[in-house]
Coordinates of C-alpha atoms and ligand atoms in Angstrom, one line a residue:
M1 CA 165.0 105.1 173.1
V2 CA 161.4 105.3 171.9
E3 CA 160.2 108.7 170.7
L4 CA 157.2 108.9 173.0
G5 CA 155.7 112.0 171.4
G6 CA 155.2 110.2 168.1
K7 CA 153.5 107.1 169.6
V8 CA 149.8 106.3 170.2
V9 CA 148.5 103.6 172.5
Y10 CA 145.1 101.8 172.1
Q11 CA 143.7 100.3 175.2
I12 CA 141.8 97.0 174.9
Y13 CA 139.5 95.6 177.6
P14 CA 139.6 92.1 176.3
K15 CA 136.6 90.8 178.2
S16 CA 134.5 93.2 176.1
F17 CA 136.4 93.5 172.9
Q18 CA 135.5 90.4 170.8
D19 CA 134.2 86.9 171.7
T20 CA 135.2 84.2 169.2
D21 CA 134.1 81.0 171.1
G22 CA 130.6 82.0 172.0
D23 CA 131.0 82.0 175.8
G24 CA 130.0 85.7 176.1
F25 CA 133.5 86.8 177.1
G26 CA 136.0 88.5 174.8
D27 CA 139.2 86.6 174.1
L28 CA 142.7 87.0 172.6
R29 CA 141.6 85.5 169.3
G30 CA 139.1 88.3 169.2
V31 CA 141.9 90.8 169.4
I32 CA 143.8 88.9 166.6
E33 CA 140.7 89.1 164.4
H34 CA 140.6 92.9 164.6
L35 CA 144.3 93.7 164.2
D36 CA 143.7 95.1 160.8
Y37 CA 141.1 97.5 162.2
L38 CA 143.6 98.6 164.8
A39 CA 146.4 99.0 162.3
E40 CA 144.1 101.2 160.1
L41 CA 143.8 103.6 163.1
G42 CA 147.6 103.8 163.1
V43 CA 148.3 103.0 166.7
D44 CA 151.6 101.7 167.9
Y45 CA 151.0 99.8 171.2
L46 CA 148.1 97.7 172.3
W47 CA 147.6 98.0 176.1
I48 CA 145.6 94.9 176.9
T49 CA 144.1 94.9 180.5
P50 CA 145.0 91.7 182.4
F51 CA 143.9 88.3 181.1
F52 CA 145.9 86.2 183.6
T53 CA 144.3 83.4 185.7
S54 CA 141.8 85.1 188.0
P55 CA 138.6 84.4 189.9
Q56 CA 137.4 87.6 188.2
Y57 CA 136.0 89.5 191.2
D58 CA 137.6 92.6 189.8
N59 CA 137.7 91.5 186.2
E60 CA 141.3 90.3 186.2
Y61 CA 142.7 92.9 188.5
D62 CA 142.7 90.1 191.1
I63 CA 145.4 87.8 189.7
A64 CA 145.8 84.2 190.9
D65 CA 148.7 83.3 188.5
Y66 CA 150.8 86.0 186.8
R67 CA 152.3 83.6 184.3
N68 CA 149.2 81.8 182.9
I69 CA 146.4 83.0 180.7
D70 CA 142.9 82.5 182.0
P71 CA 141.3 79.9 179.7
R72 CA 138.4 82.2 179.1
Y73 CA 140.8 84.4 177.2
G74 CA 142.6 81.6 175.4
T75 CA 146.0 79.9 175.5
M76 CA 149.6 80.9 175.6
E77 CA 149.8 79.9 171.9
D78 CA 147.0 82.5 171.2
F79 CA 149.1 85.0 173.1
D80 CA 152.3 84.2 171.1
E81 CA 150.3 84.5 167.8
L82 CA 148.9 87.8 168.9
V83 CA 152.4 89.1 169.6
R84 CA 153.6 87.9 166.2
E85 CA 150.6 89.2 164.2
A86 CA 150.6 92.6 165.9
A87 CA 154.3 93.0 165.2
K88 CA 153.7 92.2 161.5
R89 CA 151.4 95.3 161.5
G90 CA 153.9 97.5 163.4
M91 CA 152.0 97.2 166.7
Y92 CA 153.4 96.0 170.0
L93 CA 151.8 94.7 173.2
M94 CA 151.7 96.7 176.4
M95 CA 150.9 94.3 179.3
D96 CA 149.0 95.3 182.4
M97 CA 151.1 94.5 185.5
V98 CA 149.0 94.4 188.7
L99 CA 151.8 94.4 191.3
N100 CA 150.3 96.1 194.3
H101 CA 148.1 93.1 195.2
T102 CA 147.2 89.6 194.2
S103 CA 144.0 87.6 194.3
T104 CA 143.5 85.9 197.7
K105 CA 143.3 82.7 195.5
H106 CA 146.9 83.2 194.5
E107 CA 149.0 80.3 195.8
W108 CA 151.2 82.8 197.7
F109 CA 148.2 84.0 199.7
Q110 CA 146.9 80.4 200.1
K111 CA 150.2 79.3 201.5
A112 CA 150.3 82.4 203.8
L113 CA 146.8 81.4 205.2
K114 CA 148.2 78.0 206.0
G115 CA 150.9 79.6 208.0
D116 CA 153.9 79.3 205.6
P117 CA 156.3 81.7 207.2
K118 CA 157.9 82.7 203.8
Y119 CA 154.5 83.6 202.3
R120 CA 153.1 85.2 205.4
N121 CA 155.7 87.9 204.7
Y122 CA 154.4 88.3 201.2
Y123 CA 151.4 90.2 202.5
I124 CA 150.5 92.7 205.2
F125 CA 149.0 90.9 208.2
K126 CA 148.4 92.9 211.4
K127 CA 146.7 92.4 214.8
G128 CA 143.7 94.6 215.4
K129 CA 143.2 96.9 218.4
N130 CA 140.4 96.8 220.9
G131 CA 138.4 94.5 218.5
L132 CA 138.9 96.9 215.6
P133 CA 141.0 96.7 212.4
P134 CA 144.6 97.9 212.7
T135 CA 143.7 101.3 211.1
N136 CA 140.5 103.1 210.0
W137 CA 141.7 103.1 206.4
V138 CA 138.9 102.9 203.7
S139 CA 139.0 100.6 200.7
K140 CA 138.8 102.2 197.3
F141 CA 135.8 100.1 196.7
G142 CA 134.1 101.1 199.9
G143 CA 134.2 99.5 203.4
N144 CA 137.3 98.9 205.5
A145 CA 140.7 98.2 204.0
W146 CA 141.3 95.3 206.4
S147 CA 139.7 91.9 206.6
Y148 CA 139.6 89.8 209.7
L149 CA 141.0 86.2 209.8
P150 CA 139.4 84.6 212.9
E151 CA 141.7 81.5 212.7
T152 CA 144.7 83.7 213.5
D153 CA 142.9 86.7 215.1
E154 CA 144.5 89.1 212.7
Y155 CA 143.7 91.2 209.7
Y156 CA 145.2 91.5 206.2
L157 CA 145.3 94.7 204.1
H158 CA 143.4 95.2 200.9
L159 CA 143.3 98.7 199.5
F160 CA 140.8 97.4 197.0
H161 CA 138.4 94.4 197.2
V162 CA 138.6 91.9 200.0
T163 CA 139.8 89.3 197.5
Q164 CA 142.8 91.6 196.5
A165 CA 145.4 91.3 199.2
D166 CA 148.2 93.9 199.2
L167 CA 151.7 92.6 198.6
N168 CA 154.5 93.5 201.0
W169 CA 157.0 95.2 198.8
E170 CA 159.3 95.6 201.8
N171 CA 160.1 92.0 201.3
P172 CA 163.0 91.5 198.8
E173 CA 161.6 88.0 198.0
V174 CA 158.4 89.6 196.9
R175 CA 160.3 92.1 194.7
Q176 CA 162.4 89.3 193.1
D177 CA 159.3 87.2 192.3
I178 CA 157.8 90.3 190.7
Y179 CA 160.9 91.0 188.7
D180 CA 160.9 87.4 187.5
T181 CA 157.3 87.8 186.4
V182 CA 157.9 91.0 184.5
N183 CA 160.9 89.5 182.8
F184 CA 158.9 86.4 181.8
W185 CA 156.6 88.6 179.7
L186 CA 159.4 90.8 178.4
E187 CA 161.1 87.7 177.1
K188 CA 158.0 86.8 175.2
G189 CA 158.3 90.0 173.1
V190 CA 156.1 92.4 175.1
K191 CA 157.3 96.0 174.4
G192 CA 155.1 97.9 176.8
L193 CA 154.1 97.7 180.5
R194 CA 151.3 99.5 182.3
F195 CA 151.7 99.3 186.1
D196 CA 148.4 99.2 188.0
V197 CA 148.2 101.6 191.0
I198 CA 152.0 101.4 191.2
N199 CA 152.3 104.5 193.4
L200 CA 150.5 102.6 196.2
I201 CA 153.1 99.8 196.6
S202 CA 155.2 101.5 199.3
K203 CA 153.4 101.3 202.6
P204 CA 154.4 103.3 205.7
D205 CA 156.6 101.9 208.5
V206 CA 153.9 102.7 211.1
Y207 CA 150.2 101.9 210.4
E208 CA 148.0 104.5 212.1
D209 CA 144.5 105.8 211.9
D210 CA 143.9 108.7 209.5
L211 CA 142.2 111.3 211.7
E212 CA 141.5 113.5 208.6
G213 CA 140.6 111.1 205.8
D214 CA 140.5 107.6 204.3
G215 CA 144.1 106.8 204.9
H216 CA 145.3 107.1 201.3
R217 CA 147.8 109.8 202.3
F218 CA 149.8 107.2 204.2
Y219 CA 150.4 104.9 201.2
T220 CA 150.0 107.1 198.2
D221 CA 153.5 108.0 196.7
G222 CA 154.8 106.1 199.7
P223 CA 158.2 106.5 201.5
K224 CA 160.1 104.1 199.3
I225 CA 158.2 104.4 196.0
H226 CA 161.1 105.9 194.0
Q227 CA 163.6 103.3 195.3
Y228 CA 161.2 100.5 194.4
L229 CA 160.6 101.9 190.9
Q230 CA 164.3 102.3 190.2
E231 CA 164.9 98.8 191.3
L232 CA 162.1 97.5 189.2
N233 CA 163.5 99.4 186.2
E234 CA 167.0 98.1 186.8
N235 CA 165.9 94.5 187.2
T236 CA 163.5 94.3 184.3
F237 CA 162.5 96.7 181.5
G238 CA 165.6 99.0 182.1
K239 CA 167.6 96.3 180.4
Y240 CA 165.8 97.0 177.1
D241 CA 166.0 100.3 175.1
D242 CA 162.6 99.8 173.3
V243 CA 160.2 99.1 176.1
V244 CA 157.6 101.8 177.0
T245 CA 156.3 101.9 180.5
V246 CA 153.4 103.8 182.1
G247 CA 152.4 104.0 185.7
E248 CA 148.8 104.5 186.9
M249 CA 149.3 107.0 189.7
S250 CA 146.3 107.2 191.9
S251 CA 146.0 110.6 193.6
T252 CA 149.6 111.5 192.9
T253 CA 151.3 114.9 193.1
L254 CA 152.9 116.9 190.3
E255 CA 156.3 116.7 192.0
N256 CA 156.2 112.9 192.2
S257 CA 154.9 112.7 188.6
I258 CA 157.8 114.6 187.3
R259 CA 160.2 112.4 189.2
Y260 CA 158.4 109.2 188.1
S261 CA 158.6 110.1 184.4
N262 CA 161.8 112.2 184.0
P263 CA 164.2 109.9 182.1
E264 CA 167.0 110.9 184.5
S265 CA 165.1 109.2 187.3
N266 CA 165.4 105.8 185.7
E267 CA 161.9 105.0 186.8
L268 CA 159.1 105.0 184.1
S269 CA 158.5 106.4 180.7
M270 CA 155.3 108.3 181.6
I271 CA 152.4 108.5 184.0
F272 CA 148.6 108.6 184.2
S273 CA 147.3 111.2 186.5
F274 CA 143.6 111.7 187.1
H275 CA 143.2 115.3 188.4
H276 CA 141.8 116.6 185.1
L277 CA 139.1 113.9 185.3
K278 CA 138.0 114.7 188.8
V279 CA 136.4 118.0 187.8
D280 CA 132.9 116.4 188.2
Y281 CA 133.6 115.1 191.7
P282 CA 132.0 117.6 194.0
S283 CA 134.3 117.8 197.1
G284 CA 136.3 114.8 195.9
N285 CA 133.3 112.4 196.1
K286 CA 133.0 110.4 192.9
W287 CA 129.5 109.3 193.8
E288 CA 127.8 112.6 193.6
I289 CA 126.6 114.1 190.3
E290 CA 127.8 117.6 189.4
P291 CA 128.4 119.3 186.0
F292 CA 132.1 119.3 185.1
R293 CA 134.0 122.4 186.1
F294 CA 135.5 123.6 182.8
H295 CA 137.9 126.1 184.4
D296 CA 139.3 123.4 186.7
L297 CA 139.6 121.0 183.8
K298 CA 141.8 123.5 181.9
K299 CA 143.7 124.4 185.0
H300 CA 144.7 120.8 185.7
L301 CA 145.4 119.9 182.0
F302 CA 147.6 123.0 181.5
T303 CA 149.3 122.9 184.8
W304 CA 150.4 119.3 184.1
Q305 CA 151.5 120.2 180.6
E306 CA 153.6 123.2 181.7
E307 CA 155.1 121.8 184.9
M308 CA 155.9 118.4 183.4
E309 CA 157.5 120.1 180.5
K310 CA 159.6 122.2 182.8
G311 CA 160.5 119.3 185.0
G312 CA 161.3 116.9 182.1
G313 CA 158.4 114.6 182.9
W314 CA 156.0 112.9 180.4
N315 CA 152.2 112.7 180.4
A316 CA 150.0 110.0 179.2
L317 CA 147.2 111.9 177.5
F318 CA 143.7 110.4 177.9
W319 CA 140.0 110.9 178.6
C320 CA 138.9 107.3 178.8
N321 CA 139.8 104.0 180.2
H322 CA 138.1 100.9 181.7
D323 CA 137.5 102.7 185.0
Q324 CA 136.1 106.0 183.7
P325 CA 132.7 106.8 182.2
R326 CA 132.7 107.5 178.5
I327 CA 133.9 111.0 177.9
V328 CA 131.4 111.9 175.2
S329 CA 128.6 111.2 177.8
R330 CA 130.6 112.7 180.7
I331 CA 131.9 116.0 179.3
G332 CA 130.7 115.9 175.6
N333 CA 127.2 115.8 174.4
E334 CA 125.9 112.2 173.8
K335 CA 122.7 113.4 172.2
E336 CA 122.5 115.9 169.4
Y337 CA 126.2 116.7 169.3
R338 CA 127.7 113.2 169.9
V339 CA 129.9 113.1 166.8
K340 CA 131.0 116.7 167.0
S341 CA 131.8 116.6 170.7
A342 CA 133.6 113.3 170.4
K343 CA 135.9 114.8 167.8
C344 CA 136.2 118.1 169.8
L345 CA 137.3 116.2 172.9
A346 CA 139.8 114.1 170.9
T347 CA 141.3 117.2 169.3
A348 CA 141.8 118.8 172.7
I349 CA 143.8 115.8 174.0
H350 CA 145.6 114.7 170.8
G351 CA 147.2 118.1 170.2
L352 CA 148.9 118.2 173.6
K353 CA 152.4 117.2 174.5
G354 CA 152.6 113.6 175.7
T355 CA 151.6 110.1 174.5
P356 CA 147.8 109.8 173.6
Y357 CA 145.8 106.8 174.7
I358 CA 142.6 105.7 172.8
Y359 CA 140.3 103.5 174.8
Q360 CA 138.3 100.9 172.8
G361 CA 135.1 102.4 171.4
E362 CA 136.3 106.0 172.0
E363 CA 137.3 106.1 168.3
I364 CA 133.7 105.6 167.3
G365 CA 132.1 107.8 169.9
M366 CA 130.6 105.1 172.1
T367 CA 128.5 106.4 175.0
N368 CA 127.8 105.3 178.6
A369 CA 125.8 102.1 179.0
G370 CA 122.3 103.7 179.6
Y371 CA 121.4 101.0 182.2
T372 CA 118.2 101.4 184.1
S373 CA 118.4 98.6 186.7
I374 CA 121.0 97.4 189.2
D375 CA 120.6 93.9 187.7
E376 CA 122.5 95.2 184.6
Y377 CA 125.6 96.1 186.5
M378 CA 128.5 93.8 187.2
D379 CA 131.3 96.0 188.5
I380 CA 132.1 95.3 192.2
E381 CA 132.9 99.0 192.8
S382 CA 129.5 99.9 191.5
L383 CA 127.7 97.1 193.3
N384 CA 129.4 98.1 196.6
Y385 CA 128.4 101.7 196.2
Y386 CA 124.9 100.8 195.2
N387 CA 124.5 99.3 198.7
I388 CA 126.4 102.2 200.4
L389 CA 124.3 104.9 198.6
K390 CA 121.1 103.0 199.5
L391 CA 122.2 102.8 203.1
Q392 CA 122.7 106.5 203.0
G393 CA 119.0 106.8 202.3
K394 CA 119.1 107.6 198.6
S395 CA 116.2 106.3 196.5
E396 CA 116.6 103.5 194.0
E397 CA 115.9 106.0 191.2
E398 CA 118.6 108.4 192.5
V399 CA 121.2 105.6 192.9
I400 CA 120.5 104.3 189.4
R401 CA 121.0 107.8 188.1
I402 CA 124.3 108.1 189.9
L403 CA 125.5 104.7 188.6
G404 CA 124.4 105.7 185.2
A405 CA 126.8 108.6 185.3
K406 CA 129.7 107.2 187.4
S407 CA 129.9 103.4 187.1
R408 CA 133.0 101.8 185.6
D409 CA 130.6 99.5 183.7
N410 CA 129.8 102.5 181.4
S411 CA 133.2 101.9 179.7
R412 CA 133.0 98.1 179.9
T413 CA 130.0 97.4 177.7
P414 CA 130.9 95.2 174.7
M415 CA 132.6 96.8 171.8
Q416 CA 130.0 97.8 169.2
W417 CA 131.2 96.2 165.9
D418 CA 128.0 96.3 163.9
A419 CA 124.3 96.4 164.0
S420 CA 123.8 92.7 164.3
E421 CA 122.7 90.9 167.5
N422 CA 124.9 91.9 170.5
A423 CA 126.7 94.4 168.2
G424 CA 128.7 91.6 166.7
F425 CA 130.5 91.1 170.0
T426 CA 129.3 87.6 170.7
K427 CA 127.1 84.8 169.3
G428 CA 126.5 83.8 172.9
T429 CA 125.1 85.8 175.9
P430 CA 127.3 88.8 176.6
W431 CA 128.8 88.9 180.1
L432 CA 127.7 92.5 180.3
K433 CA 124.7 94.0 178.5
V434 CA 125.4 95.7 175.2
C435 CA 124.6 99.4 175.1
D436 CA 121.2 99.9 173.4
R437 CA 122.7 102.5 171.0
Y438 CA 124.8 99.9 169.1
K439 CA 122.6 99.9 166.0
E440 CA 123.4 103.6 165.6
I441 CA 126.9 103.6 167.0
N442 CA 129.3 100.9 165.7
T443 CA 132.5 100.4 163.7
E444 CA 130.6 100.1 160.4
S445 CA 130.5 103.9 160.4
R446 CA 134.3 104.0 160.1
H447 CA 134.0 104.0 156.3
E448 CA 132.2 107.3 156.3
P449 CA 134.5 110.3 155.6
D450 CA 133.1 112.3 158.5
S451 CA 133.1 109.5 161.0
V452 CA 134.7 109.7 164.4
F453 CA 137.0 106.9 163.4
Q454 CA 138.3 108.8 160.4
Y455 CA 138.8 111.8 162.6
Y456 CA 140.9 109.8 165.1
K457 CA 142.8 108.3 162.3
E458 CA 143.7 111.8 161.0
L459 CA 144.7 112.9 164.5
V460 CA 147.1 109.9 164.8
K461 CA 148.4 110.6 161.3
L462 CA 149.1 114.3 162.2
R463 CA 151.0 113.3 165.3
K464 CA 153.2 111.0 163.3
E465 CA 153.8 113.6 160.6
L466 CA 154.3 116.8 162.7
P467 CA 157.3 117.2 165.0
V468 CA 155.6 120.3 166.5
I469 CA 152.9 117.9 167.9
Q470 CA 155.5 115.3 168.9
K471 CA 157.9 117.7 170.6
G472 CA 156.6 121.3 170.6
A473 CA 156.6 123.5 173.6
V474 CA 153.1 124.1 175.0
T475 CA 151.6 127.6 175.7
P476 CA 148.1 127.7 177.0
L477 CA 145.9 130.4 175.4
L478 CA 142.7 132.0 176.7
R479 CA 143.2 130.5 180.1
E480 CA 140.2 132.3 181.7
D481 CA 137.8 131.7 178.7
K482 CA 134.6 130.0 179.9
E483 CA 133.9 128.0 176.7
I484 CA 137.1 127.6 174.8
L485 CA 140.1 125.4 175.4
A486 CA 143.0 126.7 173.4
Y487 CA 146.8 126.3 173.2
K488 CA 149.8 126.8 171.0
R489 CA 152.6 124.4 170.3
E490 CA 156.0 125.6 169.0
Y491 CA 158.9 123.7 167.6
Q492 CA 161.8 124.8 165.3
G493 CA 159.8 127.7 163.9
K494 CA 156.6 125.8 163.4
E495 CA 153.5 126.8 165.3
L496 CA 150.3 124.8 165.9
Y497 CA 147.2 126.5 167.3
V498 CA 144.3 124.5 168.7
F499 CA 140.9 125.9 169.6
C500 CA 138.1 123.8 171.0
N501 CA 134.6 125.0 171.9
F502 CA 133.5 122.7 174.8
F503 CA 129.9 123.8 174.7
D504 CA 126.8 123.9 172.5
G505 CA 126.6 127.6 171.8
E506 CA 128.5 129.8 169.3
V507 CA 131.5 131.6 170.7
K508 CA 133.8 134.2 169.2
V509 CA 137.5 133.4 169.7
P510 CA 139.0 136.5 171.5
Y511 CA 142.5 135.9 170.0
S512 CA 144.2 137.2 167.0
I513 CA 145.3 134.1 165.1
P514 CA 148.2 134.8 162.7
E515 CA 146.6 135.4 159.3
D516 CA 149.1 133.1 157.6
C517 CA 147.8 130.1 159.6
K518 CA 146.2 127.3 157.6
S519 CA 143.6 125.0 159.1
I520 CA 144.8 121.4 159.0
L521 CA 141.9 119.8 160.8
S522 CA 138.4 120.8 161.6
N523 CA 135.6 118.7 163.1
Y524 CA 133.2 120.5 160.9
G525 CA 135.2 119.2 158.0
E526 CA 135.8 122.5 156.3
E527 CA 138.6 124.9 155.5
I528 CA 138.5 127.4 158.5
S529 CA 139.7 130.9 158.2
P530 CA 141.8 132.2 161.1
R531 CA 140.3 135.7 160.8
E532 CA 137.5 136.7 163.2
L533 CA 137.0 133.1 164.1
V534 CA 133.6 132.1 165.6
L535 CA 133.4 128.6 166.8
R536 CA 130.1 126.7 166.3
P537 CA 128.8 124.2 168.9
Y538 CA 131.6 121.8 169.9
E539 CA 133.7 123.1 167.0
A540 CA 137.4 122.2 167.1
V541 CA 140.1 123.5 164.8
M542 CA 143.8 123.0 164.4
F543 CA 145.9 125.7 162.6
L544 CA 149.5 125.3 161.4
R545 CA 152.0 128.0 160.4
Ligands
TEU601 O1 142.4 101.3 189.3 C1 142.8 102.1 190.4 C2 141.7 102.8 190.9 O2 141.8 103.4 191.9 C3 140.5 102.8 190.1 O3 139.7 101.8 190.7 C4 139.8 104.1 190.0 O4 140.5 105.0 190.8 C5 138.5 104.0 190.6 O5 137.9 102.9 189.9 C6 137.7 105.3 190.3 O6 136.5 105.2 190.9 C7 143.2 100.2 189.0 C8 142.5 99.5 187.8 O7 142.5 100.3 186.7 C9 141.1 99.1 188.2 O8 140.4 98.5 187.1 C10 141.2 98.1 189.4 O9 139.9 97.8 189.9 C11 142.1 98.7 190.5 O10 143.3 99.3 190.1 C12 142.5 97.5 191.4 O11 143.5 96.8 190.8

């Protein structure tokens, strides 16, 4: 079995990582070109978001062929070379499996539209009622979750975009086709699998209106989810002892998360939960701006640390991904304390119990896009909500401000390699506008001793060296403190103490740190005494005894 506590995953959004053929899209050869960069960071797995054949309405999360590579990303030979070259450097691919839905361009859906009885049962078609959709459920991208087909006077379910039709997991033929697809990639040497919104695949027996909300409670952590995951495990990755799996669990519960990731369940290795990131969602609404609630952030982080440890579950540890705004802009300080706050946030996550994920650009402190016009945005979720927010009467200026804080495009701007045109991402026209700060923020800074990159490299190194980080029990400290996030890790007599000041003022640490502690990492780059510790703005320190 893989020692999950000693592993680190790097997430690549290939469309924005490196373009090598000048079409403005990133490609697999671009990943191959930067394998030495990734190996220097010390990561073990490369989670690459989907690059299968797709019409790209949702940037590859609308898959039209699970077993072919979209030509914009390259060829199967490129893929095979990537697997080989990564392995030479001790890194393994984690593929992104989007199994809740396919593109409506997938041949399965096309055959269903033509009335093929086998494939009609691959999706969820329902008659409407009184001229309305079957239920009042709301798509995650806005609008109704059902789309009408006049030719057959029925609707099909799409929890996401209208071009992303939900699969019918009740159908054993669907499940078998999915197992065959997962096994196809495992047999090509893939050693990791990320399952997209996998806790949404089990739909209810009865489809009914949600009189209290958007319908997500009917299909989230659905009635047969654990049965389906155990069957998926048994028929695919469970046959290997060296494949790491992670489930993206939208709006899940702690109880289910423990069950999803406890090895005794024979389901997944670990899970992504998002509760710690929704602390700047006033009343659950992503599209309103509110300062993040630090107390809630700590509460969610520590609850999931303690309860998952008690229950034998396993957390993926992360701030960023391709759906989330950049953390240094969202919670850190992208202006005068960008580098310090980027390192502080990294320390907070990388010292915890679990498997850390580094999202492309996070390791150099990349910031949100800084766009000023709707014309610069490409993400369908953002474009949908631009229209929704305008219809709600918000001004253009207010909507642009909201998108500037909340849009998924914030994390999808091209990787900033250097200060040359387009940040070295492409010789062509980038598919998405490069963030204007690329001359100041790019990977060329990685050679500087006090760079964000070198700090992440040290965090990864400490995780690999210290069993107390890999396996230590977690004890939250200073739970009620309004500026400091702190915790202790203990393992076989070793103790690690982590203190992070999440704000731009000085703050005295109201905790007696054992005097024989030695600082092993500081984002101010100094030897820090444990006595009478006062943390400077965004200061983070790790002590070991
Ligand atoms: O994301 C699931 C999901 O719900 C996200 O869209 C996220 O909750 C939302 O963007 C926050 O506003 C997965 C993929 O990561 C995402 O890129 C896909 O768009 C989505 O599923 C559909 O496959």
